[in-house]
């Protein structure tokens, strides 16, 4: 069997599970945005604290309505509820200390700080438009480096890479490009759910991420290239390959961290690669 084959069916089940979680995250964020926009039409003075209270109340309502067999949904809503409460607490503390509400913001595990108007104009990693520093407020995550317009923060779907690897159960993907099909993804970008397909033309052509094995749109996949941990461990292959933006962030953050147990993941490699054997 080749290194990227799976005889257990686990890969397919995991792909279906990942798509389900991604779909529900998209649903939850859309619901919150819609409720906030609806409330804004009634109250023109809606501020950030009001928006957070609305989102918190909606999460609580969803938790109450959930059945006992919806543990996956419950966990995601609880995690998001905790994050919302942390941001609300931080804003309230800033106000008590006489600080601006906008100095820092938390979202999806990111910790965003306002950036200077000086320097080059970067790209917003949310809307993929240029950030005009003199005219547009923008932020950078202090943990993973994610850059975004201030106004685009509510549209961020992906979790902060630094927050992901900080979770106790985190583990790198050690299967080589565990590819799913476009049909399994409902012909949608795995991250933002934009429509993708080969027949629609270059603008909607799907791009494969060699790390996750999923397909993404051009907004979520900029053709960045990174060394893939699974290919190094299985084949001692250090050739960079195309990855999506979220995978690039994850691989950059984990690059200098000693989290791969080579002896455990591929003990036979030590016998055949002289360079590794010498170091070992």
Short mmCIF file of C-alpha atoms in Angstrom, two decimals:
data_model
loop_
_atom_site.label_atom_id
_atom_site.label_comp_id
_atom_site.label_asym_id
_atom_site.label_seq_id
_atom_site.Cartn_x
_atom_site.Cartn_y
_atom_site.Cartn_z
CA UNK A 1 0.00 0.00 0.00
CA UNK A 2 1.29 3.47 -0.83
CA UNK A 3 1.82 6.09 1.85
CA UNK A 4 -1.30 8.05 0.99
CA UNK A 5 -3.74 5.13 0.85
CA UNK A 6 -6.12 4.34 3.71
CA UNK A 7 -7.57 0.83 4.07
CA UNK A 8 -9.75 1.64 7.07
CA UNK A 9 -12.25 4.11 5.61
CA UNK A 10 -11.35 6.52 8.40
CA UNK A 11 -10.19 9.18 5.95
CA UNK A 12 -13.58 9.31 4.24
CA UNK A 13 -15.44 9.48 7.55
CA UNK A 14 -13.13 12.23 8.76
CA UNK A 15 -13.66 14.20 5.53
CA UNK A 16 -17.44 14.00 5.94
CA UNK A 17 -17.12 15.07 9.58
CA UNK A 18 -14.87 18.01 8.69
CA UNK A 19 -17.30 19.21 6.02
CA UNK A 20 -20.17 18.97 8.52
CA UNK A 21 -18.32 21.08 11.12
CA UNK A 22 -17.31 23.64 8.49
CA UNK A 23 -20.93 23.87 7.27
CA UNK A 24 -22.24 24.43 10.77
CA UNK A 25 -19.63 27.12 11.52
CA UNK A 26 -20.73 28.91 8.37
CA UNK A 27 -24.38 28.57 9.40
CA UNK A 28 -23.74 29.91 12.92
CA UNK A 29 -21.80 32.96 11.75
CA UNK A 30 -24.40 33.73 9.09
CA UNK A 31 -27.18 33.52 11.66
CA UNK A 32 -25.39 35.93 14.00
CA UNK A 33 -24.64 38.41 11.21
CA UNK A 34 -28.27 38.35 10.07
CA UNK A 35 -29.61 38.93 13.58
CA UNK A 36 -27.20 41.82 14.17
CA UNK A 37 -28.07 43.43 10.82
CA UNK A 38 -31.76 43.08 11.60
CA UNK A 39 -31.30 44.67 15.02
CA UNK A 40 -29.24 47.49 13.50
CA UNK A 41 -32.22 48.55 11.39
CA UNK A 42 -34.15 49.08 14.63
CA UNK A 43 -31.34 50.66 16.67
CA UNK A 44 -28.99 52.95 14.79
CA UNK A 45 -26.81 53.41 17.90
CA UNK A 46 -25.82 49.74 18.10
CA UNK A 47 -22.21 49.50 19.33
CA UNK A 48 -19.71 46.65 19.65
CA UNK A 49 -20.88 45.67 23.14
CA UNK A 50 -24.47 45.50 21.90
CA UNK A 51 -23.42 43.26 19.01
CA UNK A 52 -21.60 40.92 21.39
CA UNK A 53 -24.61 40.71 23.70
CA UNK A 54 -26.82 39.82 20.71
CA UNK A 55 -24.40 37.09 19.59
CA UNK A 56 -24.12 35.71 23.13
CA UNK A 57 -27.90 35.57 23.54
CA UNK A 58 -28.27 33.77 20.20
CA UNK A 59 -25.65 31.17 21.19
CA UNK A 60 -27.44 30.57 24.50
CA UNK A 61 -30.74 30.14 22.67
CA UNK A 62 -29.20 27.62 20.27
CA UNK A 63 -27.74 25.62 23.17
CA UNK A 64 -31.14 25.42 24.87
CA UNK A 65 -32.80 24.22 21.66
CA UNK A 66 -30.20 21.53 20.87
CA UNK A 67 -30.95 17.85 21.33
CA UNK A 68 -28.82 15.37 23.28
CA UNK A 69 -27.42 13.82 20.09
CA UNK A 70 -25.93 17.09 18.77
CA UNK A 71 -22.66 17.06 20.73
CA UNK A 72 -20.55 18.26 17.80
CA UNK A 73 -22.74 21.34 17.30
CA UNK A 74 -22.93 21.94 21.05
CA UNK A 75 -19.13 21.95 21.40
CA UNK A 76 -18.70 24.48 18.60
CA UNK A 77 -21.38 26.81 19.98
CA UNK A 78 -19.90 26.56 23.50
CA UNK A 79 -16.40 27.38 22.20
CA UNK A 80 -17.75 30.36 20.28
CA UNK A 81 -19.79 31.52 23.29
CA UNK A 82 -16.67 31.50 25.47
CA UNK A 83 -14.79 33.53 22.86
CA UNK A 84 -17.60 36.10 22.65
CA UNK A 85 -17.70 36.47 26.43
CA UNK A 86 -13.92 36.91 26.58
CA UNK A 87 -14.06 39.70 24.00
CA UNK A 88 -16.96 41.38 25.83
CA UNK A 89 -15.06 41.21 29.13
CA UNK A 90 -11.97 42.70 27.49
CA UNK A 91 -13.96 45.59 26.00
CA UNK A 92 -15.71 46.31 29.31
CA UNK A 93 -12.36 46.31 31.13
CA UNK A 94 -10.93 48.70 28.53
CA UNK A 95 -13.88 51.05 29.03
CA UNK A 96 -13.47 50.95 32.81
CA UNK A 97 -9.79 51.84 32.40
CA UNK A 98 -10.61 54.71 30.06
CA UNK A 99 -9.15 52.92 27.03
CA UNK A 100 -10.62 52.80 23.56
CA UNK A 101 -12.91 49.91 22.74
CA UNK A 102 -11.13 49.52 19.44
CA UNK A 103 -7.56 49.01 20.73
CA UNK A 104 -7.82 45.25 20.54
CA UNK A 105 -10.35 42.72 19.31
CA UNK A 106 -10.67 38.95 19.58
CA UNK A 107 -12.30 36.82 16.94
CA UNK A 108 -12.04 33.10 16.10
CA UNK A 109 -9.08 32.76 18.46
CA UNK A 110 -7.28 35.71 16.85
CA UNK A 111 -6.06 38.62 18.96
CA UNK A 112 -6.18 41.64 16.67
CA UNK A 113 -4.34 44.90 17.30
CA UNK A 114 -4.76 48.14 15.35
CA UNK A 115 -1.84 48.85 13.02
CA UNK A 116 0.00 52.02 12.08
CA UNK A 117 -0.88 54.11 9.02
CA UNK A 118 2.77 54.00 7.97
CA UNK A 119 4.35 51.37 5.74
CA UNK A 120 3.34 49.43 2.65
CA UNK A 121 -0.26 48.58 1.85
CA UNK A 122 -0.83 44.86 2.55
CA UNK A 123 -3.66 42.65 1.33
CA UNK A 124 -6.65 41.91 3.52
CA UNK A 125 -6.73 38.15 4.02
CA UNK A 126 -10.51 38.24 4.44
CA UNK A 127 -11.76 40.11 1.36
CA UNK A 128 -8.46 39.89 -0.61
CA UNK A 129 -8.53 43.62 -1.38
CA UNK A 130 -5.70 46.07 -0.77
CA UNK A 131 -5.61 47.70 2.65
CA UNK A 132 -5.13 51.44 2.12
CA UNK A 133 -3.47 52.24 5.42
CA UNK A 134 -4.07 55.98 5.34
CA UNK A 135 -7.80 55.64 4.75
CA UNK A 136 -8.73 52.24 6.21
CA UNK A 137 -8.37 50.90 9.75
CA UNK A 138 -6.76 47.47 9.77
CA UNK A 139 -5.50 44.92 12.25
CA UNK A 140 -2.95 42.15 12.57
CA UNK A 141 -3.24 39.08 14.76
CA UNK A 142 -0.46 39.11 17.35
CA UNK A 143 -0.50 35.30 17.47
CA UNK A 144 -0.50 34.18 13.82
CA UNK A 145 0.05 37.37 11.78
CA UNK A 146 -3.35 37.35 10.02
CA UNK A 147 -4.03 40.76 8.40
CA UNK A 148 -7.49 42.17 7.83
CA UNK A 149 -9.56 45.30 7.44
CA UNK A 150 -11.19 46.23 10.72
CA UNK A 151 -14.58 46.10 8.98
CA UNK A 152 -13.88 42.56 7.67
CA UNK A 153 -13.29 40.92 11.06
CA UNK A 154 -16.90 39.66 11.46
CA UNK A 155 -16.53 37.83 8.12
CA UNK A 156 -13.51 35.78 9.22
CA UNK A 157 -14.42 32.10 9.32
CA UNK A 158 -11.08 30.36 9.86
CA UNK A 159 -9.70 29.76 13.34
CA UNK A 160 -6.40 31.35 14.40
CA UNK A 161 -3.57 28.92 13.58
CA UNK A 162 -1.80 29.63 16.87
CA UNK A 163 -5.00 28.86 18.78
CA UNK A 164 -5.48 25.61 16.88
CA UNK A 165 -2.05 24.22 17.71
CA UNK A 166 -2.43 25.29 21.34
CA UNK A 167 -5.31 22.84 21.77
CA UNK A 168 -4.26 19.66 23.67
CA UNK A 169 -5.70 17.34 21.01
CA UNK A 170 -3.96 19.07 18.08
CA UNK A 171 -2.04 16.84 15.70
CA UNK A 172 -0.57 17.56 12.29
CA UNK A 173 -2.04 15.79 9.27
CA UNK A 174 0.26 12.84 8.56
CA UNK A 175 -1.66 11.44 5.59
CA UNK A 176 -0.34 12.54 2.21
CA UNK A 177 -2.93 14.80 0.57
CA UNK A 178 -6.04 13.03 1.92
CA UNK A 179 -8.01 14.21 -1.08
CA UNK A 180 -11.80 14.47 -1.10
CA UNK A 181 -13.91 15.14 -4.18
CA UNK A 182 -15.67 18.30 -5.27
CA UNK A 183 -18.91 16.37 -5.02
CA UNK A 184 -18.22 15.63 -1.33
CA UNK A 185 -17.72 19.36 -0.83
CA UNK A 186 -20.96 20.17 -2.69
CA UNK A 187 -18.86 22.07 -5.25
CA UNK A 188 -18.08 24.70 -2.61
CA UNK A 189 -14.84 26.13 -1.26
CA UNK A 190 -13.98 24.16 1.88
CA UNK A 191 -13.40 27.34 3.88
CA UNK A 192 -15.75 30.10 2.73
CA UNK A 193 -18.33 27.97 0.85
CA UNK A 194 -18.10 30.00 -2.36
CA UNK A 195 -19.20 28.08 -5.45
CA UNK A 196 -16.32 26.42 -7.35
CA UNK A 197 -16.16 24.18 -10.41
CA UNK A 198 -14.08 23.52 -13.50
CA UNK A 199 -16.83 24.34 -15.96
CA UNK A 200 -17.40 27.89 -14.67
CA UNK A 201 -14.08 29.37 -15.80
CA UNK A 202 -10.85 30.57 -14.22
CA UNK A 203 -12.51 32.74 -11.59
CA UNK A 204 -14.21 29.78 -9.91
CA UNK A 205 -11.65 27.08 -10.70
CA UNK A 206 -10.96 25.00 -7.57
CA UNK A 207 -7.46 24.92 -6.10
CA UNK A 208 -6.23 21.86 -4.23
CA UNK A 209 -4.42 22.23 -0.92
CA UNK A 210 -1.75 19.54 -0.65
CA UNK A 211 -1.88 19.60 3.17
CA UNK A 212 -5.63 19.18 3.77
CA UNK A 213 -6.57 17.50 0.49
CA UNK A 214 -9.51 19.90 0.15
CA UNK A 215 -10.50 22.27 -2.65
CA UNK A 216 -10.62 26.05 -2.19
CA UNK A 217 -11.54 29.17 -4.12
CA UNK A 218 -8.99 31.75 -5.23
CA UNK A 219 -9.78 33.97 -2.25
CA UNK A 220 -8.85 31.25 0.24
CA UNK A 221 -5.98 29.73 -1.80
CA UNK A 222 -3.29 32.09 -3.11
CA UNK A 223 -1.02 29.35 -4.51
CA UNK A 224 1.39 29.68 -1.59
CA UNK A 225 3.92 26.85 -1.40
CA UNK A 226 5.05 25.05 1.75
CA UNK A 227 6.91 21.88 2.71
CA UNK A 228 4.32 19.25 3.69
CA UNK A 229 5.01 17.38 6.99
CA UNK A 230 3.36 14.15 5.79
CA UNK A 231 5.57 13.99 2.69
CA UNK A 232 8.69 14.56 4.79
CA UNK A 233 7.76 11.83 7.28
CA UNK A 234 6.58 9.26 4.71
CA UNK A 235 8.89 9.90 1.76
CA UNK A 236 11.62 12.26 3.03
CA UNK A 237 10.28 14.71 0.44
CA UNK A 238 11.02 18.40 1.12
CA UNK A 239 9.62 19.73 -2.16
CA UNK A 240 7.26 22.69 -1.46
CA UNK A 241 3.70 22.23 -2.68
CA UNK A 242 0.62 24.41 -3.07
CA UNK A 243 -1.42 25.04 0.07
CA UNK A 244 -4.38 27.22 1.03
CA UNK A 245 -3.97 30.30 3.22
CA UNK A 246 -5.16 28.65 6.43
CA UNK A 247 -2.78 25.71 5.92
CA UNK A 248 0.10 28.08 5.25
CA UNK A 249 -0.58 29.91 8.53
CA UNK A 250 -0.72 26.61 10.39
CA UNK A 251 2.52 25.31 8.86
CA UNK A 252 4.35 28.59 9.45
CA UNK A 253 3.34 28.62 13.12
CA UNK A 254 4.34 24.96 13.63
CA UNK A 255 7.55 25.19 11.59
CA UNK A 256 9.90 25.78 14.55
CA UNK A 257 8.00 23.71 17.10
CA UNK A 258 9.24 20.21 18.08
CA UNK A 259 5.89 18.49 17.67
CA UNK A 260 6.77 15.66 15.25
CA UNK A 261 7.85 12.38 16.85
CA UNK A 262 9.66 10.88 13.87
CA UNK A 263 10.53 7.66 15.67
CA UNK A 264 6.85 7.09 16.41
CA UNK A 265 5.38 8.20 13.08
CA UNK A 266 7.85 6.39 10.80
CA UNK A 267 10.50 4.37 12.70
CA UNK A 268 11.73 2.65 9.53
CA UNK A 269 12.84 6.00 8.14
CA UNK A 270 15.74 6.11 10.60
CA UNK A 271 17.21 2.98 9.05
CA UNK A 272 17.29 4.30 5.50
CA UNK A 273 18.12 8.00 5.78
CA UNK A 274 21.75 8.43 6.80
CA UNK A 275 21.38 12.10 7.69
CA UNK A 276 18.59 11.36 10.15
CA UNK A 277 20.41 8.38 11.60
CA UNK A 278 23.49 10.48 12.31
CA UNK A 279 21.47 13.14 14.12
CA UNK A 280 19.53 10.52 16.04
#
